[in-house]
Amino acid sequence: MNLTFEAVRKIVQQGQNVTDLKQKIDCNYTLQIVENYFPQSSKEKLDQLLCFRVSDGYAKMKALFFRTPNPDFVQLRETDPLVKYPLIKVTSFRILGRPVEGDDFPILILEFERLQILEKIIGQPMSFKSYVANGYQNPNGATSLDDYEFAGIDDLLFSNHKSQSIGCNQPKNTIQQNIQEIPNKQEDKPKQGIKISLSKTKFQKQQQADPPQTELVQQQQKAQVQKQSYDQMAQNQQFQQIQQTKNNQDQLNQQQNLKKQQLRVQIQPQQQQQQQQQQQQNNQFNNKIQNQRNNKNNPQIDFFPLYQINPSFQQPFRGRVVKVNEIKSYTTKNQKDGKMFGIQVIDEENLVSAMFFDSAAEKFHDYIIQGRCYIFSGVQVKPAKNLEQLQKIGSLPFDYTFDQNSSIIEIDDVPGIPLNTFNFVKLNSISQQKVGSIQDVVVVIKSSSGVKEFQQKNKDEKSTRIQLGVYDDSLQEIEITLYGNLAQQYPYQVGDIYMFKSLKINEYQGRKSLQNNYQTSIHYDKNQKEVKDLQNWLQNFDGKLAEPVSKIKLISELINESNKCELDQNLKIYSDVRAQLVLVKNSGTLYYQSCTNCLKKVSTELDAYYCSSCNLTLKEPKFRYILNCKIADSSGNIWVSVGDQQANQLIDIPANLLKQLTDEGKEKEKNEALSKSAYKEFRFKLTSKLEEFNDVKRVKHAVQSITPISNADTQAILNQIEFYMKNI
């Protein structure tokens, strides 16, 4: 069996010349799978792909295959190192990234056929990087084996790919000559699937036993093997010719029937034809929906698991609809308006995402209901354009599209298909998760704001919103905000238990919450295991929840985290620190003149004060604090800005009296007032943001609230820890 010389080098060269990474590249290379490949990059860890290294006998490279349902293929993947080395004929592939200079890149093999399974590796292939460094030379490379063991062709290894061409090292005329030399009384041919050993060890034993007949026995056995291969090849070719003839005949019959129908239609008047076609389509779809709604008996349609559906096998499949998106309008580049919506379908093992456009969207949107089971046929399957997006929701790596000629039939509920694929987390772990991450939760409704309308930003349309207070058995409470149709999907009564799929984590002023996004779906099922567990816990729950807890940071942690603000001007960081008030700066600006109405700064005009915001002239302004204070803990210290409301907690006298002490030159009384809270411990809630003043950029830490620390507070924290230890 011959490999294609320098196939790996040709593949890399073809990939380097490709401008579009989604382009399908046609080829005709014979390669050998030589070892497993376990990618390290998270982008390459796709559950629906199998990764190997393939070889041309001289060099090897990374190749990804779509996962097939065959157990032999999976077994081949789970064997490391490999013990069987299949030969494949690749006819098309796609590159998955740009190569580093002198190195290869992963390829996704789209179309191939299995040729044969070897028990040895052809040649001694090296990595492509080493192959390039060695001047594209490998002294131990080879494209064929003279002596090898092969198993019978195993049609289960790859999905329905049969061998069409088998190349042999020995010339054809030599093979025929050896066949003619075989005696007529030769033993029966070995059956397909039985190993035939032609190893050198066996030949050496035969030479010791009977040296004169060694060459003849060897030629006979080789000829027998080659003849068997040619016989198998001839049978495959004959079967394919018969199948091709049958397919051609079927296509010819279909074309003739189509022409007859077209002739009949042309005879009718055009108006009558249009009316009949429209009426026939409407009646057919309405009757289909009515029958399915009333009877819902499972139709006699052959369907296949989702993992078998791919671009070369677009057959009907069965599944449960776990999400139906809202129908939306869109406008193309050619200024054509249309409608679209998407769904997510799950079967016993896998999830897919499908789209409907224009007439198909209008036809099926009201018919498909979340949570019900259907048989889908007439779907168009193509390789995914956005693998990363599908990986986030755990979908198979294909794009599924339905048109108006597709068929979707509702069937009875299938108990073996779950409501969705969940990965539930406890609410007390949300505070440790990153903002923007996606989480699944199962929770009890504690409170509801009710559905309210609000005006969307930068849009003339109004939308709906509901805010839910929820908790779980971790004793933590959190707020969930739902927008759009999800806000009205369920009544959300207090005490009900719901499962939320794919909620997004938000943060406002240091407090985290959850809200829906385009991936979110909501499920209500009392029979779900997690719902039953939470219901059992709820029966013994005394109603006492833990107080919301936010993480207290060290000042050193705050400084390191606030450095990120220098890279992003819009970034605002919320922090809680427990620190001592070290110093209140008594020089510079301690207060400002503000408007008595809006409290903003006013300007001086002769003997009056003017507020540009309120357009008012004031006789006397209101003085308000604006202090700079240094706070410190065991890890470091920072300067913070303290406004009037928080400053009054640190200084007993108001700002106008401090101004009076300053004007009267009473520095001692002034300093005593400013230092009254020095070295006392407080809990500061801070916001950190990058600001610019006099063309100088710096991170400003502003105090939002101040809470004194006392022995009672310390005891409350100890009580809370004890509460957690008893209930968790």
XYZ file of C-alpha atoms in Angstrom, residues 197-724:
528
model
C 1.399 -13.305 8.710
C 4.263 -12.722 6.277
C 6.823 -11.792 8.885
C 10.522 -12.483 8.344
C 10.661 -14.709 11.449
C 8.266 -17.149 9.852
C 10.252 -17.196 6.611
C 13.471 -17.926 8.499
C 11.843 -20.949 10.205
C 10.650 -22.237 6.835
C 14.132 -21.862 5.370
C 15.624 -23.937 8.191
C 13.047 -26.690 7.727
C 12.964 -26.836 3.928
C 15.365 -24.341 2.256
C 14.701 -25.289 -1.398
C 10.980 -24.425 -1.207
C 11.206 -21.132 0.741
C 11.035 -18.774 -2.229
C 8.168 -20.684 -3.817
C 6.118 -20.693 -0.581
C 6.770 -17.000 -0.108
C 5.682 -16.166 -3.666
C 2.592 -18.339 -3.364
C 1.499 -16.728 -0.126
C 2.146 -13.216 -1.427
C 0.300 -13.951 -4.632
C -2.590 -15.410 -2.659
C -2.806 -12.255 -0.548
C -2.647 -9.972 -3.579
C -5.267 -12.006 -5.431
C -7.598 -11.854 -2.452
C -7.173 -8.048 -2.336
C -7.925 -7.733 -6.046
C -10.968 -9.998 -5.700
C -12.265 -7.839 -2.873
C -11.584 -4.711 -4.919
C -13.439 -6.148 -7.903
C -16.427 -7.057 -5.746
C -16.549 -3.547 -4.312
C -16.311 -1.976 -7.753
C -19.018 -4.258 -9.117
C -21.308 -3.435 -6.192
C -20.706 0.288 -6.679
C -21.443 0.048 -10.412
C -24.724 -1.733 -9.700
C -25.616 0.830 -7.039
C -24.699 3.716 -9.363
C -26.832 2.252 -12.181
C -29.766 1.917 -9.803
C -29.360 5.498 -8.616
C -29.188 6.796 -12.196
C -32.352 4.911 -13.066
C -34.140 6.351 -10.027
C -33.069 9.866 -10.989
C -34.285 9.322 -14.553
C -37.681 8.131 -13.297
C -37.986 11.130 -11.013
C -37.188 13.516 -13.876
C -39.807 11.875 -16.104
C -42.452 12.079 -13.381
C -41.584 15.730 -12.805
C -41.966 16.516 -16.504
C -45.385 14.832 -16.566
C -46.536 16.888 -13.598
C -45.277 20.076 -15.222
C -47.168 19.271 -18.410
C -50.384 18.707 -16.473
C -49.943 22.010 -14.670
C -49.322 23.913 -17.886
C -52.640 22.720 -19.305
C -54.595 24.422 -16.524
C -55.208 28.183 -16.626
C -52.636 30.192 -14.699
C -55.101 31.655 -12.220
C -56.669 28.291 -11.439
C -53.219 26.766 -11.022
C -52.133 29.407 -8.481
C -55.341 29.084 -6.482
C -55.122 25.310 -6.355
C -51.461 25.339 -5.330
C -52.066 27.884 -2.576
C -55.136 26.061 -1.306
C -53.352 22.715 -1.423
C -50.383 24.022 0.601
C -52.605 25.678 3.206
C -54.855 22.639 3.590
C -51.918 20.270 3.773
C -50.102 22.180 6.516
C -53.285 22.960 8.491
C -54.423 19.330 8.367
C -50.953 18.185 9.401
C -50.913 20.515 12.420
C -54.461 19.569 13.411
C -53.757 15.838 13.206
C -50.528 16.176 15.150
C -52.133 18.311 17.872
C -55.055 15.897 18.336
C -53.456 12.490 17.887
C -49.692 12.950 18.394
C -49.152 9.283 17.568
C -45.547 8.609 16.720
C -45.324 8.398 12.898
C -43.530 5.575 11.144
C -40.478 7.613 10.165
C -36.923 6.355 10.430
C -34.811 8.796 12.413
C -31.193 8.856 13.536
C -29.273 10.127 16.609
C -28.003 13.682 16.407
C -24.351 12.641 16.400
C -24.890 10.852 13.058
C -26.335 13.919 11.321
C -23.633 15.724 9.336
C -23.180 17.428 5.943
C -22.914 14.054 4.160
C -25.770 12.403 6.106
C -28.740 14.804 6.256
C -31.402 12.444 7.576
C -34.403 12.877 9.933
C -33.679 13.117 13.656
C -35.736 13.170 16.840
C -35.349 15.491 19.800
C -36.830 17.797 22.422
C -36.957 21.554 21.824
C -35.273 23.125 24.857
C -35.294 26.741 23.648
C -37.299 28.803 21.145
C -35.969 32.316 20.517
C -38.151 35.298 19.673
C -38.784 35.909 15.989
C -36.806 38.943 14.843
C -36.650 41.140 11.759
C -33.461 41.793 9.827
C -32.309 43.699 6.745
C -29.732 42.352 4.293
C -26.999 44.328 2.574
C -29.293 44.514 -0.472
C -31.941 46.246 1.689
C -34.209 43.196 1.711
C -36.235 42.661 4.865
C -36.719 39.240 6.429
C -37.522 37.369 9.616
C -35.644 34.728 11.547
C -35.551 32.781 14.802
C -33.497 29.963 16.315
C -34.137 26.867 18.404
C -32.062 24.404 20.406
C -32.833 20.673 20.170
C -31.526 17.908 22.419
C -31.699 14.131 22.228
C -30.446 11.518 24.681
C -26.817 12.674 24.364
C -26.257 15.773 22.211
C -27.461 19.327 21.584
C -27.810 21.228 18.287
C -28.758 24.784 17.369
C -30.931 25.382 14.277
C -32.166 28.472 12.395
C -35.327 29.391 10.454
C -35.467 32.249 7.945
C -38.233 34.200 6.177
C -41.152 31.957 5.104
C -39.876 29.063 7.249
C -39.749 31.377 10.278
C -43.349 32.493 9.776
C -44.501 28.920 9.145
C -42.932 27.155 12.133
C -42.466 29.743 14.913
C -45.936 29.421 16.443
C -45.992 25.661 15.870
C -42.799 24.782 17.800
C -43.271 24.809 21.593
C -40.453 24.608 24.115
C -40.297 21.327 26.028
C -42.104 19.187 23.419
C -40.642 16.412 21.257
C -40.579 16.419 17.454
C -39.194 14.534 14.459
C -37.289 16.899 12.166
C -36.573 16.197 8.490
C -35.459 18.235 5.496
C -32.711 20.032 7.392
C -29.656 21.469 5.648
C -26.408 20.740 7.521
C -23.146 22.597 6.900
C -19.838 22.903 8.782
C -20.132 25.516 11.519
C -19.017 29.055 10.730
C -18.506 29.891 14.419
C -17.155 26.888 16.307
C -16.368 28.904 19.437
C -19.961 30.056 19.830
C -21.298 26.515 19.474
C -18.709 25.269 21.939
C -20.027 27.697 24.577
C -23.488 26.117 24.491
C -22.161 22.561 24.025
C -23.613 22.145 20.527
C -22.406 19.817 17.777
C -20.050 21.602 15.322
C -22.574 22.096 12.495
C -25.021 24.761 11.314
C -28.578 23.443 10.850
C -31.069 25.375 8.686
C -34.739 24.633 7.971
C -36.718 25.958 4.991
C -40.424 26.043 4.170
C -40.238 22.534 2.635
C -38.863 21.003 5.837
C -41.049 18.715 7.923
C -41.483 19.008 11.704
C -43.883 16.519 13.305
C -44.824 16.637 16.978
C -44.710 13.261 18.754
C -45.466 11.899 22.199
C -43.090 12.846 24.987
C -39.908 10.752 25.105
C -38.969 10.146 28.776
C -35.352 9.306 27.894
C -34.681 12.810 26.526
C -33.848 15.290 29.333
C -35.304 18.790 29.587
C -31.862 20.252 28.914
C -28.190 19.779 29.738
C -27.593 21.480 33.097
C -24.475 22.201 35.133
C -25.982 23.646 38.317
C -23.971 25.759 40.774
C -24.900 26.964 44.268
C -25.751 30.631 44.773
C -23.050 31.073 47.430
C -20.433 30.394 44.725
C -21.671 33.200 42.434
C -19.676 35.823 44.343
C -16.466 33.966 43.437
C -17.292 33.713 39.702
C -16.125 36.168 37.053
C -18.454 38.901 35.833
C -19.894 37.913 32.447
C -19.584 34.158 32.994
C -22.572 31.900 32.301
C -24.093 29.731 35.056
C -27.038 27.341 35.591
C -29.016 27.520 38.856
C -32.045 25.843 40.426
C -33.685 28.209 42.925
C -36.751 29.018 45.028
C -38.679 32.236 44.302
C -38.666 34.531 47.374
C -40.055 37.764 45.902
C -41.167 39.241 42.594
C -41.401 42.829 41.355
C -44.068 41.907 38.840
C -43.808 42.436 35.089
C -43.116 46.087 34.238
C -42.679 47.982 30.981
C -39.686 50.221 30.332
C -38.334 52.268 27.450
C -35.309 50.697 25.757
C -32.232 52.860 25.288
C -31.682 54.219 21.764
C -34.928 52.541 20.613
C -38.512 53.648 20.210
C -39.812 50.270 21.359
C -40.832 49.299 24.882
C -39.863 46.046 26.538
C -40.816 44.146 29.686
C -38.784 43.281 32.761
C -39.202 41.376 36.023
C -36.879 41.244 39.037
C -36.938 38.075 41.141
C -35.437 37.530 44.577
C -34.331 33.874 44.771
C -32.423 31.567 47.123
C -31.288 27.932 47.368
C -30.057 25.460 49.995
C -26.721 27.289 50.290
C -28.742 29.913 52.258
C -27.636 32.642 49.863
C -30.062 35.106 48.251
C -29.515 36.792 44.893
C -31.485 38.843 42.379
C -32.380 37.588 38.882
C -33.559 40.065 36.225
C -35.432 38.744 33.179
C -36.154 40.779 30.045
C -38.488 40.284 27.073
C -40.661 37.207 26.649
C -38.886 35.337 29.461
C -40.318 37.876 31.928
C -43.823 36.615 31.088
C -43.093 32.937 30.379
C -44.132 31.731 33.867
C -46.110 33.257 36.785
C -43.036 33.073 39.098
C -45.064 32.641 42.279
C -43.375 32.798 45.685
C -42.257 29.317 46.780
C -42.071 27.859 43.245
C -38.848 26.166 42.127
C -37.420 26.927 38.667
C -34.372 25.799 36.722
C -32.517 28.567 34.881
C -30.173 27.646 32.031
C -27.327 30.024 31.010
C -27.770 33.121 33.182
C -25.136 35.842 32.952
C -23.375 37.265 36.044
C -23.532 41.061 36.472
C -22.027 43.314 39.125
C -23.220 46.704 40.363
C -21.480 48.572 43.171
C -19.723 45.422 44.276
C -22.879 43.299 44.449
C -23.399 40.489 41.936
C -26.685 39.503 40.316
C -27.934 37.355 37.421
C -29.788 38.239 34.221
C -30.885 36.495 31.034
C -29.203 36.630 27.640
C -29.894 35.126 24.213
C -28.810 31.663 25.456
C -31.083 31.604 28.527
C -33.951 29.136 28.910
C -36.216 28.510 31.916
C -37.701 25.150 32.932
C -40.348 24.167 35.452
C -40.514 20.437 36.238
C -41.277 18.988 39.656
C -39.948 15.559 38.601
C -36.394 16.767 38.025
C -33.961 15.312 40.611
C -32.481 18.680 41.609
C -35.971 20.144 42.030
C -37.031 17.232 44.266
C -33.906 17.620 46.401
C -34.527 21.347 46.847
C -38.209 20.696 47.628
C -37.281 18.187 50.349
C -34.830 20.685 51.868
C -37.470 23.415 51.732
C -39.854 21.414 53.911
C -37.415 21.579 56.855
C -36.140 25.118 56.169
C -36.728 27.595 59.048
C -36.746 30.650 56.773
C -33.468 32.168 58.011
C -31.124 33.146 55.211
C -27.541 34.336 55.522
C -26.828 38.021 55.166
C -25.266 39.029 51.846
C -21.516 38.770 52.212
C -19.029 40.647 50.050
C -15.347 39.844 50.095
C -13.141 42.155 52.169
C -9.947 42.957 50.298
C -6.541 43.906 51.563
C -5.325 47.308 50.427
C -2.449 45.617 48.599
C -5.001 43.559 46.643
C -6.960 46.716 45.837
C -3.837 48.462 44.518
C -2.941 45.530 42.251
C -6.488 45.227 40.927
C -6.909 48.978 40.358
C -3.869 48.971 38.059
C -6.192 47.467 35.440
C -7.989 50.828 35.291
C -4.952 52.342 33.573
C -5.583 49.992 30.645
C -9.323 50.665 30.447
C -10.707 54.152 31.098
C -14.276 52.826 31.450
C -13.392 50.215 34.058
C -14.773 50.848 37.544
C -13.779 48.562 40.440
C -15.855 48.156 43.603
C -14.111 47.058 46.805
C -14.681 46.588 50.519
C -11.688 47.194 52.792
C -11.323 47.107 56.570
C -8.783 49.763 57.562
C -7.817 52.495 60.038
C -8.194 56.199 59.360
C -4.583 57.392 59.650
C -4.747 61.042 58.567
C -7.152 63.732 57.342
C -5.259 66.233 55.218
C -5.709 69.665 56.843
C -4.259 71.755 54.031
C -5.617 72.582 50.624
C -9.310 72.258 49.846
C -11.408 70.928 52.730
C -14.831 72.098 51.535
C -16.538 73.812 48.605
C -19.384 76.256 48.054
C -22.493 74.490 46.755
C -25.985 75.339 45.585
C -28.650 74.961 48.254
C -30.938 73.357 45.644
C -28.848 70.883 43.603
C -25.738 70.812 45.864
C -23.432 71.412 42.880
C -20.514 73.864 42.965
C -21.384 77.526 42.451
C -19.326 80.429 41.121
C -18.800 83.854 42.794
C -20.248 86.950 41.117
C -19.598 90.192 43.080
C -21.474 89.756 46.355
C -23.608 86.814 45.148
C -23.209 83.198 44.085
C -24.486 81.750 40.784
C -25.521 78.125 40.041
C -25.319 77.357 36.321
C -27.256 74.106 36.718
C -30.296 75.707 38.357
C -29.785 79.184 36.818
C -30.154 80.681 40.294
C -28.388 83.526 42.087
C -27.827 82.884 45.808
C -26.949 85.238 48.641
C -25.341 82.541 50.748
C -24.034 79.134 49.533
C -24.009 75.868 51.452
C -20.556 74.593 52.458
C -19.908 70.874 51.909
C -16.899 68.701 52.790
C -14.486 67.261 50.230
C -11.654 65.599 52.192
C -8.522 63.656 51.307
C -7.790 60.937 53.850
C -5.155 58.268 54.230
C -6.323 54.810 55.308
C -4.133 51.792 56.073
C -4.234 48.133 56.991
C -1.513 45.536 57.585
C -0.696 45.303 53.848
C -0.380 48.985 52.861
C -2.052 52.407 52.659
C -3.836 54.584 50.081
C -5.306 58.098 49.790
C -9.098 58.206 49.371
C -11.544 60.975 48.521
C -14.375 61.444 51.069
C -17.571 63.342 50.231
C -19.768 65.436 52.525
C -22.140 62.675 53.687
C -19.328 60.277 54.661
C -17.091 63.067 56.043
C -19.759 64.036 58.578
C -19.331 60.538 60.064
C -15.634 61.300 60.681
C -15.944 64.942 61.839
C -18.514 66.063 64.416
C -18.911 69.623 63.178
C -20.420 70.642 59.796
C -18.348 72.226 57.034
C -19.558 75.810 57.658
C -18.308 75.675 61.280
C -14.935 74.309 60.120
C -14.745 77.276 57.725
C -15.507 79.605 60.619
C -12.649 78.108 62.702
C -10.337 78.550 59.708
C -11.391 82.168 59.183
C -10.901 82.950 62.878
C -7.435 81.357 62.868
C -8.288 78.731 65.484
C -5.902 76.089 64.177
C -5.862 74.029 67.387
C -9.649 73.557 67.427
C -9.607 72.886 63.683
C -6.950 70.152 63.968
C -8.753 68.549 66.909
C -11.940 68.321 64.855
C -10.123 66.787 61.879
C -8.226 64.246 63.974
C -11.103 63.112 66.178
C -11.549 59.806 64.277
C -7.830 59.162 63.713
C -6.676 55.558 64.208
C -10.215 54.276 64.465
C -11.131 51.243 62.380
C -13.879 51.411 59.754
C -15.232 49.360 56.872
C -14.875 51.425 53.687
C -16.815 50.707 50.502
C -14.717 52.155 47.657
C -14.915 52.730 43.906
C -11.703 52.966 41.876
C -11.607 54.632 38.468
C -9.059 56.322 36.196
C -9.458 60.125 36.124
C -7.554 62.947 34.441
C -6.735 66.274 36.141
C -4.408 68.916 34.677
C -3.390 66.455 31.917
C -2.296 63.940 34.545
C -4.029 60.556 34.709
C -4.281 58.700 37.987
C -6.526 56.153 39.672
C -8.889 57.815 42.130
C -10.334 55.883 45.089
C -13.647 57.373 46.277
C -15.472 56.382 49.478
C -19.111 55.375 48.921
C -19.939 54.432 52.511
C -18.287 54.165 55.923
C -19.291 51.689 58.635
C -17.643 51.807 62.091
C -16.202 48.522 63.385
C -17.111 47.556 66.939
C -16.954 44.479 69.161
C -20.599 43.829 68.369
C -19.767 43.690 64.660
C -16.984 41.216 65.309
C -19.357 39.058 67.342
C -21.915 39.229 64.513
C -19.303 37.889 62.086
C -18.505 35.024 64.470
C -22.227 34.241 64.762
C -22.526 34.177 60.986
C -19.611 31.755 60.679
C -21.255 29.500 63.276
C -24.529 29.694 61.344
C -22.816 28.544 58.136
